[in-house]
PDB file of C-alpha atoms in Angstrom:
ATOM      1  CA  UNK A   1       0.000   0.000   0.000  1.00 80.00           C
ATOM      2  CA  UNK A   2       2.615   2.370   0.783  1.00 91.00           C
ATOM      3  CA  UNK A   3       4.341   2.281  -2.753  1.00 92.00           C
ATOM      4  CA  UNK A   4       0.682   4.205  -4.012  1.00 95.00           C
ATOM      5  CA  UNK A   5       1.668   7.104  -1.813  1.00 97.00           C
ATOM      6  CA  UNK A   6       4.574   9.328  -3.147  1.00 97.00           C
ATOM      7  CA  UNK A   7       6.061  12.515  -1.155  1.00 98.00           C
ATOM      8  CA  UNK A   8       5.903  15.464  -3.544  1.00 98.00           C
ATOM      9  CA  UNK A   9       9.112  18.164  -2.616  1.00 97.00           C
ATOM     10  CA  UNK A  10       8.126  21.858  -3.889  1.00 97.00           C
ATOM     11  CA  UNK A  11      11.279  24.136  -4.979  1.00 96.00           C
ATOM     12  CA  UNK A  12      13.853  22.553  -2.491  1.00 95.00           C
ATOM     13  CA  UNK A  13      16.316  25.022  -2.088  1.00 94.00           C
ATOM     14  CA  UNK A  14      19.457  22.850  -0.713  1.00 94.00           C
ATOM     15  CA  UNK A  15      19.890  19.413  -2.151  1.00 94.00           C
ATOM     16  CA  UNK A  16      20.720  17.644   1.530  1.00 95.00           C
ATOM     17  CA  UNK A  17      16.968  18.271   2.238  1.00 96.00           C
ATOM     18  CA  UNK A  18      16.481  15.993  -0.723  1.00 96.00           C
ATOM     19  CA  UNK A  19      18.459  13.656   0.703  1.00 96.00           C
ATOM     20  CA  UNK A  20      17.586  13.824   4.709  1.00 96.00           C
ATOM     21  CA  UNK A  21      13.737  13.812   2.975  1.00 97.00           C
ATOM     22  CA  UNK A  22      14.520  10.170   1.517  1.00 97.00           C
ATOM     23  CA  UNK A  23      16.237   9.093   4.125  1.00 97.00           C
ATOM     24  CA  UNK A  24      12.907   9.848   6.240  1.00 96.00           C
ATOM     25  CA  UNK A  25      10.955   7.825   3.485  1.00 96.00           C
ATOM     26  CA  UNK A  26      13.107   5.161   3.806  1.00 96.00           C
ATOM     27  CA  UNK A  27      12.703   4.101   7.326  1.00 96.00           C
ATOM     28  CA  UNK A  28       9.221   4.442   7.013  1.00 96.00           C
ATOM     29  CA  UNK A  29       8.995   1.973   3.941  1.00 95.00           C
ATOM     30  CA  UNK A  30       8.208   4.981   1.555  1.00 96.00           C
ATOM     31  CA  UNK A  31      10.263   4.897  -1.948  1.00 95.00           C
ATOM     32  CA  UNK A  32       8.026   7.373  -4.473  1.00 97.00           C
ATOM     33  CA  UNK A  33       9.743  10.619  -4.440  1.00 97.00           C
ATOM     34  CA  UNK A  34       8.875  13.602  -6.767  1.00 98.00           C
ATOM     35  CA  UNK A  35      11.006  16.654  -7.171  1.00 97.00           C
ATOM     36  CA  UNK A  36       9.305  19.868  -8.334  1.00 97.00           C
ATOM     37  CA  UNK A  37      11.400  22.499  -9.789  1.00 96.00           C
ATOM     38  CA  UNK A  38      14.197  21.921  -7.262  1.00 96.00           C
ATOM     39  CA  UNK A  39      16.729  25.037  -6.895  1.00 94.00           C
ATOM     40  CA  UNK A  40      19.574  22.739  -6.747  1.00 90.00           C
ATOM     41  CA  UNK A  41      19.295  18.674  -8.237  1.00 86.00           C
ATOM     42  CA  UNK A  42      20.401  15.091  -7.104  1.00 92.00           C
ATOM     43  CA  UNK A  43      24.521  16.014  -5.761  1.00 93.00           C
ATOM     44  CA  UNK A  44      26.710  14.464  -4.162  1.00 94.00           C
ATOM     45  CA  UNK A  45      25.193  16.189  -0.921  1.00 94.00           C
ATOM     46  CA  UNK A  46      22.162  14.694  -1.507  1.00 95.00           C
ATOM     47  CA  UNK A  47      23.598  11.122  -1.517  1.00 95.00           C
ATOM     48  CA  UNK A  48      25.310  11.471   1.236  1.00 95.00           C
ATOM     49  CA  UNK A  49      22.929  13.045   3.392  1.00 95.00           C
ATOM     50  CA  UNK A  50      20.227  10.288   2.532  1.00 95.00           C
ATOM     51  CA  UNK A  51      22.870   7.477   4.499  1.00 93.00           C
ATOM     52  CA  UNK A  52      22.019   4.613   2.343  1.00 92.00           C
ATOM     53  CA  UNK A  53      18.174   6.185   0.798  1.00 95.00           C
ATOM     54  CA  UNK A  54      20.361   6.759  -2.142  1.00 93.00           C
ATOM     55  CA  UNK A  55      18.198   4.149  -4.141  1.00 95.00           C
ATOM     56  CA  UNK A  56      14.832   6.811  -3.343  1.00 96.00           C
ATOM     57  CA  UNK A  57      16.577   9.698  -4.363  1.00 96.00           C
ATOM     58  CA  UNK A  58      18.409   8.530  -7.432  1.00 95.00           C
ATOM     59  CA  UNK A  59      14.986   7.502  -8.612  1.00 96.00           C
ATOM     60  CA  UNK A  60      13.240  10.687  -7.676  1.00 96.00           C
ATOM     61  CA  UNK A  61      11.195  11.773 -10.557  1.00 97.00           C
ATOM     62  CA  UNK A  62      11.764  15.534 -10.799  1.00 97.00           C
ATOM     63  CA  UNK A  63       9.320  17.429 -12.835  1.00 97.00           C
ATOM     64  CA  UNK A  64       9.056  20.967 -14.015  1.00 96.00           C
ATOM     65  CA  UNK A  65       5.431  22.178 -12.833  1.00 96.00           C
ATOM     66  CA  UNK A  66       3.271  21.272  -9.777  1.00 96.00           C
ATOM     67  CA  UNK A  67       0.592  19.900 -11.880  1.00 95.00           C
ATOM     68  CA  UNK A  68       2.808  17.262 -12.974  1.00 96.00           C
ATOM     69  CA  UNK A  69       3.268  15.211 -10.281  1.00 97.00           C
ATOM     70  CA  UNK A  70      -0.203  15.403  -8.745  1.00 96.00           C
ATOM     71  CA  UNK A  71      -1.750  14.301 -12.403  1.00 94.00           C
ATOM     72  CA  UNK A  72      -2.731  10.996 -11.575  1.00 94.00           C
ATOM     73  CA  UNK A  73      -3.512  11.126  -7.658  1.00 95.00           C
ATOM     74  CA  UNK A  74      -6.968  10.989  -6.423  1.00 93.00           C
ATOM     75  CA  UNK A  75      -6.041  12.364  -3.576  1.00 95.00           C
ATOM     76  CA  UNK A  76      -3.433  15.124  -2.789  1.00 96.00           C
ATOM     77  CA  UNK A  77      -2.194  16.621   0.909  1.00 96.00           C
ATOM     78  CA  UNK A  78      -0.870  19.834   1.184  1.00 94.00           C
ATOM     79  CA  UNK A  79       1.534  20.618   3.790  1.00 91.00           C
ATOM     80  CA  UNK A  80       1.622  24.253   5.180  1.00 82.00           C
ATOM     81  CA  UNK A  81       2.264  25.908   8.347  1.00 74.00           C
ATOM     82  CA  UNK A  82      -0.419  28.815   7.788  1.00 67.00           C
ATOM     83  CA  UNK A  83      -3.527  27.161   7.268  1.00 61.00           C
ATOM     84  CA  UNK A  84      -5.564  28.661   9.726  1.00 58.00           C
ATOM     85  CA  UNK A  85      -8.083  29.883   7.062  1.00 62.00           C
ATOM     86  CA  UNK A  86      -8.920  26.270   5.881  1.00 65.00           C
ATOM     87  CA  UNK A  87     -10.862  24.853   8.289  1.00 68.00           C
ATOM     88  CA  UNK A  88     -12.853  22.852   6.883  1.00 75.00           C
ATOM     89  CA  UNK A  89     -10.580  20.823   4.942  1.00 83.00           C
ATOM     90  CA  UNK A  90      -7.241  20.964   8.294  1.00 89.00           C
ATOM     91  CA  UNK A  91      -6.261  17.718   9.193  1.00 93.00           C
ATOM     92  CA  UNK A  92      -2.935  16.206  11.507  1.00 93.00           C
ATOM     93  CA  UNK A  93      -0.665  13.675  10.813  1.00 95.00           C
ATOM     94  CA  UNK A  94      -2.791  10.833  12.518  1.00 95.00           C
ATOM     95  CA  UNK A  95      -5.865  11.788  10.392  1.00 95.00           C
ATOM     96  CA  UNK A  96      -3.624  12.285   7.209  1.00 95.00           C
ATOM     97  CA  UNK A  97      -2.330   8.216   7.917  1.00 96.00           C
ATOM     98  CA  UNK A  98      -5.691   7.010   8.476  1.00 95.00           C
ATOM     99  CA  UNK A  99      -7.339   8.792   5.528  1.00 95.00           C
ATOM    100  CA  UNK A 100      -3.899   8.352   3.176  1.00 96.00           C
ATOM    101  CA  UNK A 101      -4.127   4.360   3.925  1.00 95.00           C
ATOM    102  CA  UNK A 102      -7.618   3.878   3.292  1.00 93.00           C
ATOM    103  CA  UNK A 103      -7.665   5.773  -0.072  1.00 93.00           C
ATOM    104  CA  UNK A 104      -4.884   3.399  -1.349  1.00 93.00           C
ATOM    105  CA  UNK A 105      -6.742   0.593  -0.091  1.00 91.00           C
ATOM    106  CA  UNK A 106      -9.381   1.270  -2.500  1.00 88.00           C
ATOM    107  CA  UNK A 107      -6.512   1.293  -5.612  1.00 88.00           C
ATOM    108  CA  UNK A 108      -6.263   4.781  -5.676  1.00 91.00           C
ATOM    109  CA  UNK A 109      -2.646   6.977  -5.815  1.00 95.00           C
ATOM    110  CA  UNK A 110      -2.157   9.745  -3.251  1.00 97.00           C
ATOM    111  CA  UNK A 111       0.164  12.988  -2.923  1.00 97.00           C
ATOM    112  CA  UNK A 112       1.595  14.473  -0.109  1.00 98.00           C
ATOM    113  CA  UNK A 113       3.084  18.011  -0.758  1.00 97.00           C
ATOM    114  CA  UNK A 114       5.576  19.610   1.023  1.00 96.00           C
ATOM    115  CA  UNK A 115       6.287  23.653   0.384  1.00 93.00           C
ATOM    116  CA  UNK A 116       9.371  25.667   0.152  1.00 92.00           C
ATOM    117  CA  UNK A 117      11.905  25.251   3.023  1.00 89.00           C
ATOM    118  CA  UNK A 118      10.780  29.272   3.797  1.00 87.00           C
ATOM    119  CA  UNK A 119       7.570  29.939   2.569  1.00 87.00           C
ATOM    120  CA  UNK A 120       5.879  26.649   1.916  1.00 89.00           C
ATOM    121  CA  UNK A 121       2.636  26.151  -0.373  1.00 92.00           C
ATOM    122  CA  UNK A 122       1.684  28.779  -2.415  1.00 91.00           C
ATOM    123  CA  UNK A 123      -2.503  29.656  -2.087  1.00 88.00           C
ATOM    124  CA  UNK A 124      -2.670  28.214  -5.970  1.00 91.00           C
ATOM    125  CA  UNK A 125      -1.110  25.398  -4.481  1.00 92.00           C
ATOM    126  CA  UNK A 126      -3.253  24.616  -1.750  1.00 90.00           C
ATOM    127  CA  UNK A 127      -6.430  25.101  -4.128  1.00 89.00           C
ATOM    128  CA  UNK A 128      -5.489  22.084  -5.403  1.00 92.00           C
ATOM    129  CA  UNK A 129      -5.099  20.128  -2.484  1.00 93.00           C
ATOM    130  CA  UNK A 130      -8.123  17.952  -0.695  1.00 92.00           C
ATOM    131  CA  UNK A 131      -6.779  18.159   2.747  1.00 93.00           C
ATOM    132  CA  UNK A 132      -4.782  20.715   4.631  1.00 92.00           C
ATOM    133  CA  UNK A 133      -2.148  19.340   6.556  1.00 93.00           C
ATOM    134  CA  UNK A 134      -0.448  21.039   9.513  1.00 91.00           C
ATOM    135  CA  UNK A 135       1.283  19.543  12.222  1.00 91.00           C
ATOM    136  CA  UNK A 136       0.657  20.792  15.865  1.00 89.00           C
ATOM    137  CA  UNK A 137       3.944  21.558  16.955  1.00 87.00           C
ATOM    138  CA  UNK A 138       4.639  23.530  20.453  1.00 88.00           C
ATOM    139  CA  UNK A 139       3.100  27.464  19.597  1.00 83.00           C
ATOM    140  CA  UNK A 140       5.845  29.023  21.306  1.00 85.00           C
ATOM    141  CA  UNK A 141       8.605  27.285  18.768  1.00 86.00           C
ATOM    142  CA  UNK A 142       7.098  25.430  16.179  1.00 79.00           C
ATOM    143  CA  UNK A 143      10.157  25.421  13.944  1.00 80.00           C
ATOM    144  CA  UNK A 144      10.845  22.007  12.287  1.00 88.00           C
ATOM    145  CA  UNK A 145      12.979  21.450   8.990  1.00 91.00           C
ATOM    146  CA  UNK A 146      11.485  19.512   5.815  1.00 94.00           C
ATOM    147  CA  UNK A 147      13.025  16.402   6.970  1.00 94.00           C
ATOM    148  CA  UNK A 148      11.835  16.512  10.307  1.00 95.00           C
ATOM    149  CA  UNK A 149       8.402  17.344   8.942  1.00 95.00           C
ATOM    150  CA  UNK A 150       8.792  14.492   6.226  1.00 96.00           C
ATOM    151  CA  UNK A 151       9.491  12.286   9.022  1.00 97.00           C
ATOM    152  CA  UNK A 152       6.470  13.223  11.020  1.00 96.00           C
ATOM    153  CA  UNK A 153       3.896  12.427   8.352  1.00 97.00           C
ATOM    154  CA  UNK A 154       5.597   9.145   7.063  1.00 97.00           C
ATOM    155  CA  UNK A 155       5.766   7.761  10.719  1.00 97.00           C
ATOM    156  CA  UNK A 156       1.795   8.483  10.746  1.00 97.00           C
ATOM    157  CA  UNK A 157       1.376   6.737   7.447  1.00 97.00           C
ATOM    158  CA  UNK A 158       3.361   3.817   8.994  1.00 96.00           C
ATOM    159  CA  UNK A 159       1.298   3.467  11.698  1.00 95.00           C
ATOM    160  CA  UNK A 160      -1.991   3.503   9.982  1.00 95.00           C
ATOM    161  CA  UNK A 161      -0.554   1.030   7.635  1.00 94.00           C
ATOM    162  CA  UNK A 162       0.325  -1.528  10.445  1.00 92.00           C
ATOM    163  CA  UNK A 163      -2.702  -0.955  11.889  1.00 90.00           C
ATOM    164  CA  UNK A 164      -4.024  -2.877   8.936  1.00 84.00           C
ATOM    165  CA  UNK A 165      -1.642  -5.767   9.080  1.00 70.00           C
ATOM    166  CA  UNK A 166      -3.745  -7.613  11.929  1.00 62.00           C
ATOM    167  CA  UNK A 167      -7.257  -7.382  10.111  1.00 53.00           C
ATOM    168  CA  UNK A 168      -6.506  -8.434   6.476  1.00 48.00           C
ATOM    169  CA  UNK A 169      -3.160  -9.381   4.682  1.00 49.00           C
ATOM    170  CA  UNK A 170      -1.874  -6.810   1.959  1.00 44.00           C
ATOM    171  CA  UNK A 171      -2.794 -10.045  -0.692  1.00 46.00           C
ATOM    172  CA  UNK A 172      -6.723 -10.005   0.313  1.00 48.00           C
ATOM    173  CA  UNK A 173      -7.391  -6.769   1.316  1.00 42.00           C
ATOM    174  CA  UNK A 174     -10.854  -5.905  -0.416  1.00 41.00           C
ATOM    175  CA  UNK A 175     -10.528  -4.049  -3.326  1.00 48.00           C
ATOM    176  CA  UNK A 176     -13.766  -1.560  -3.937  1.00 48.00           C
ATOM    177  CA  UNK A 177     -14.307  -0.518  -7.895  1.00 55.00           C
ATOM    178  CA  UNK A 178     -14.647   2.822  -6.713  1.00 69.00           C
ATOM    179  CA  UNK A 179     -12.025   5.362  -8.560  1.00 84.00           C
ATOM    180  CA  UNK A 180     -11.811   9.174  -7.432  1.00 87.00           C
ATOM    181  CA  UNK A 181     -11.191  11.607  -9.618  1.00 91.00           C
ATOM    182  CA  UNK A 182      -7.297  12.052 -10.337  1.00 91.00           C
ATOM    183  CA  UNK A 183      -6.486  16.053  -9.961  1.00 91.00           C
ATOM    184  CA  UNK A 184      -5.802  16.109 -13.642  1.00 92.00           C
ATOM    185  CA  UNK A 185      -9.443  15.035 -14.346  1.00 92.00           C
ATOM    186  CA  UNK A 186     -10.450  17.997 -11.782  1.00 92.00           C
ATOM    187  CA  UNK A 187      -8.380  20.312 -13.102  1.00 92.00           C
ATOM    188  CA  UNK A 188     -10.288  20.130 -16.470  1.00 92.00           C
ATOM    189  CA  UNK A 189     -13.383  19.831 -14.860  1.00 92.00           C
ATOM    190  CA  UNK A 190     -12.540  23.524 -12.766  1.00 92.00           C
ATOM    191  CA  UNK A 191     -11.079  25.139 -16.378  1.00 92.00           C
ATOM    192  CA  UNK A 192     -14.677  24.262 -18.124  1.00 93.00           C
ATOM    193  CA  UNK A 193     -16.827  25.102 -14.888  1.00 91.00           C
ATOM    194  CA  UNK A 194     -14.713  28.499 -14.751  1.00 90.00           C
ATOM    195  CA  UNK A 195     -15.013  29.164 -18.758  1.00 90.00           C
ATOM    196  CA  UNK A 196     -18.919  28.338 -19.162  1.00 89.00           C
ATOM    197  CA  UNK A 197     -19.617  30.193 -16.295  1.00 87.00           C
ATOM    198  CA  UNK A 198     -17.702  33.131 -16.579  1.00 88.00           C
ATOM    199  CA  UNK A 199     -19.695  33.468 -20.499  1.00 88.00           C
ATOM    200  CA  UNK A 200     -22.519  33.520 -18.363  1.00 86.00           C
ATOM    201  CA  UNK A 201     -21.746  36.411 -16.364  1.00 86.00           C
ATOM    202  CA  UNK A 202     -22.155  34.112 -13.516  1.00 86.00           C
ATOM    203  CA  UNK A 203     -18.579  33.903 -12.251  1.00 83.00           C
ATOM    204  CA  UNK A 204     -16.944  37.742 -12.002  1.00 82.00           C
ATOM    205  CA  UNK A 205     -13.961  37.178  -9.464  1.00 81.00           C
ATOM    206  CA  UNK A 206     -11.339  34.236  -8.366  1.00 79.00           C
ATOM    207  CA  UNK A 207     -12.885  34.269  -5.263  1.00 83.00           C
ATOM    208  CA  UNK A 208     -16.242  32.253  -6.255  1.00 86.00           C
ATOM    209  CA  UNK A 209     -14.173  29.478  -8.510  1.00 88.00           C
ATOM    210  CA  UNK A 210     -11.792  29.388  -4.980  1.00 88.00           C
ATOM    211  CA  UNK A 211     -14.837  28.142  -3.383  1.00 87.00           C
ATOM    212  CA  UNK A 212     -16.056  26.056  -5.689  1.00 89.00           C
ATOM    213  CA  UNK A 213     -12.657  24.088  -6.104  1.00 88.00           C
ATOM    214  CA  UNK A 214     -12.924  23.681  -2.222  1.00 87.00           C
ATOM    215  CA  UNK A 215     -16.344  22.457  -2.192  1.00 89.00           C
ATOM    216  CA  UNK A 216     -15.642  19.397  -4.788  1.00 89.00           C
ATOM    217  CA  UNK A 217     -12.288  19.336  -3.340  1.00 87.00           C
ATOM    218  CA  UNK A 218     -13.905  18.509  -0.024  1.00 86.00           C
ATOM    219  CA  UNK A 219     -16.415  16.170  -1.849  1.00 85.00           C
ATOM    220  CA  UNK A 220     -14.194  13.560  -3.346  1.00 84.00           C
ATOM    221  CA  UNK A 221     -15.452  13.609  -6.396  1.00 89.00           C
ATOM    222  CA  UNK A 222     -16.146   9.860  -8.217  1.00 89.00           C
ATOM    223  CA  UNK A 223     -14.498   9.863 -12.032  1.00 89.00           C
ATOM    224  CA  UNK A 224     -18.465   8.719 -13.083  1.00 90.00           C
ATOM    225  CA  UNK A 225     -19.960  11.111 -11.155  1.00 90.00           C
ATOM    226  CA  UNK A 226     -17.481  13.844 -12.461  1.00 91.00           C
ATOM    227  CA  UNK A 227     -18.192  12.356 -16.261  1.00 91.00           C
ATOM    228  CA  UNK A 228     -21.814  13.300 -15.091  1.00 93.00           C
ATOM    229  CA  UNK A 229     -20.979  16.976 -13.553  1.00 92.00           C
ATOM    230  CA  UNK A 230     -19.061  17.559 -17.197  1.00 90.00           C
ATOM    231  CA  UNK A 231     -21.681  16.303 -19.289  1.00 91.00           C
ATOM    232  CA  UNK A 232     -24.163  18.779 -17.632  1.00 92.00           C
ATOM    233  CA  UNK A 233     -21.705  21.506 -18.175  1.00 91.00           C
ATOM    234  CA  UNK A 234     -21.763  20.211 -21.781  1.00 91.00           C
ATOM    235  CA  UNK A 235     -25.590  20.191 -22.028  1.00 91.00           C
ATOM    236  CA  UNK A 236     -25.445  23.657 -21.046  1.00 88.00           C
ATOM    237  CA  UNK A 237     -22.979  25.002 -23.993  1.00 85.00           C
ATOM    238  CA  UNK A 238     -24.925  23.102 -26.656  1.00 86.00           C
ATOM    239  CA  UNK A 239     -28.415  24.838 -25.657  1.00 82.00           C
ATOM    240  CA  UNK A 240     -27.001  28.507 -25.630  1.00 81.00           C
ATOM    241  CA  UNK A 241     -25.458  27.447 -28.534  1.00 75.00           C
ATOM    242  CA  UNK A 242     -28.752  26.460 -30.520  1.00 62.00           C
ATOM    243  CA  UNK A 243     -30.090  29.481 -29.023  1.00 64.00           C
ATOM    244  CA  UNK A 244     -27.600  31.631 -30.498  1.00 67.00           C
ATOM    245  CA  UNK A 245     -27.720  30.170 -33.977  1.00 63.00           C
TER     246      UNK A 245
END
């Protein structure tokens, strides 16, 4: 179960944060690492600092845009610090296990996104995230580095995935024929929401499509029932236009 969830790294600045990162993976039983845009690639630094993880990060897929390595998740976690505006969709690390586990149960692939080493997750970012994830570190120093925060979360999604050891082997666990939407199906889905409605004078600002990408964000969204949402939006273009003609 734990080879469906990859660890997503946002603009690392140094590469030994790529490495300590693995190395975090690693003794968790994580191996799926994704590189976004790093500010300085796979060195010698990295290697080293990884202390024998050198097998996750010399297979790190590193891609060029966020969107990339989220394409074919069903369910992405965004890491931030500052979330305090996202209420409804916060979560902890013991929550973030428990819900991580049982999404890959059902078949499905899951992101967890870690920010900049300074300024984490940009608010585009975190749009496209189900869950918020922030860890509830002591208020009067909360300071932890992307390892240690790495670390954190991939102990939690050890823990939940033990915890499924004693009721059902990995080889007969259940498998549902349920499939979520991957955030590249969403994506699409948000561009043609945002582009019929915005002909219709309906949407006028960002901050209406913000809250309509957390409401089917928070939904989970089924890939039929999102082939249904898009064929509405499709019904909908085809009368105005036989009305116009």
């Amino acid at each position: 179960m734990l080879d469906n969830i990859r660890i997503v790294l946002i603009e690392t600045s140094h590469s030994g944060n790529i490495g300590s990162a693995a190395r975090a993976m690693k003794t968790m039983g994580l191996r799926e690492l994704y590189l976004v845009a790093p500010k300085q690639g796979i060195d010698q630094q990295a290697i080293a600092l990884s202390a024998g993880a050198d097998d996750v990060v010399k297979n790190a897929v590193i891609v060029t845009q966020f969107e990339q390595a989220i394409s074919d998740c069903s369910l992405v976690i965004g890491t931030s610090a500052r979330l305090r505006h996202l209420q409804n969709s916060l979560i902890e690390p013991r929550q973030c296990g428990e819900i991580a586990i049982q999404s890959v149960k059902c078949g499905e692939k899951v992101a967890i996104i870690f920010g900049r080493e300074r300024v984490g997750l940009n608010n585009e970012e975190l749009l496209k995230c189900r869950y918020h994830l922030t860890i509830p570190a002591n208020p009067e120093y909360s300071s932890l580095n992307l390892a240690m925060a790495v670390q954190l979360v991939c102990y939690e999604l050890r823990m939940a995935f033990l915890q499924e050891i004693p009721v059902a082997t990995i080889e007969n666990i259940v498998k549902t024929t349920i499939h979520l939407a991957t955030a590249q199906q969403l994506e699409y889905f948000f561009e043609h929401t945002e582009r019929l409605y915005q002909s219709l004078g309906f949407i006028q600002n960002q901050g209406v499509m913000q809250k309509l990408r957390r409401l089917y964000q928070r939904a989970a969204v089924e890939q039929n029932e999102l082939n249904i949402l898009r064929g509405m939006l499709t019904a909908v273009e085809k009368h105005l236009d036989f009305h116009k003609e």
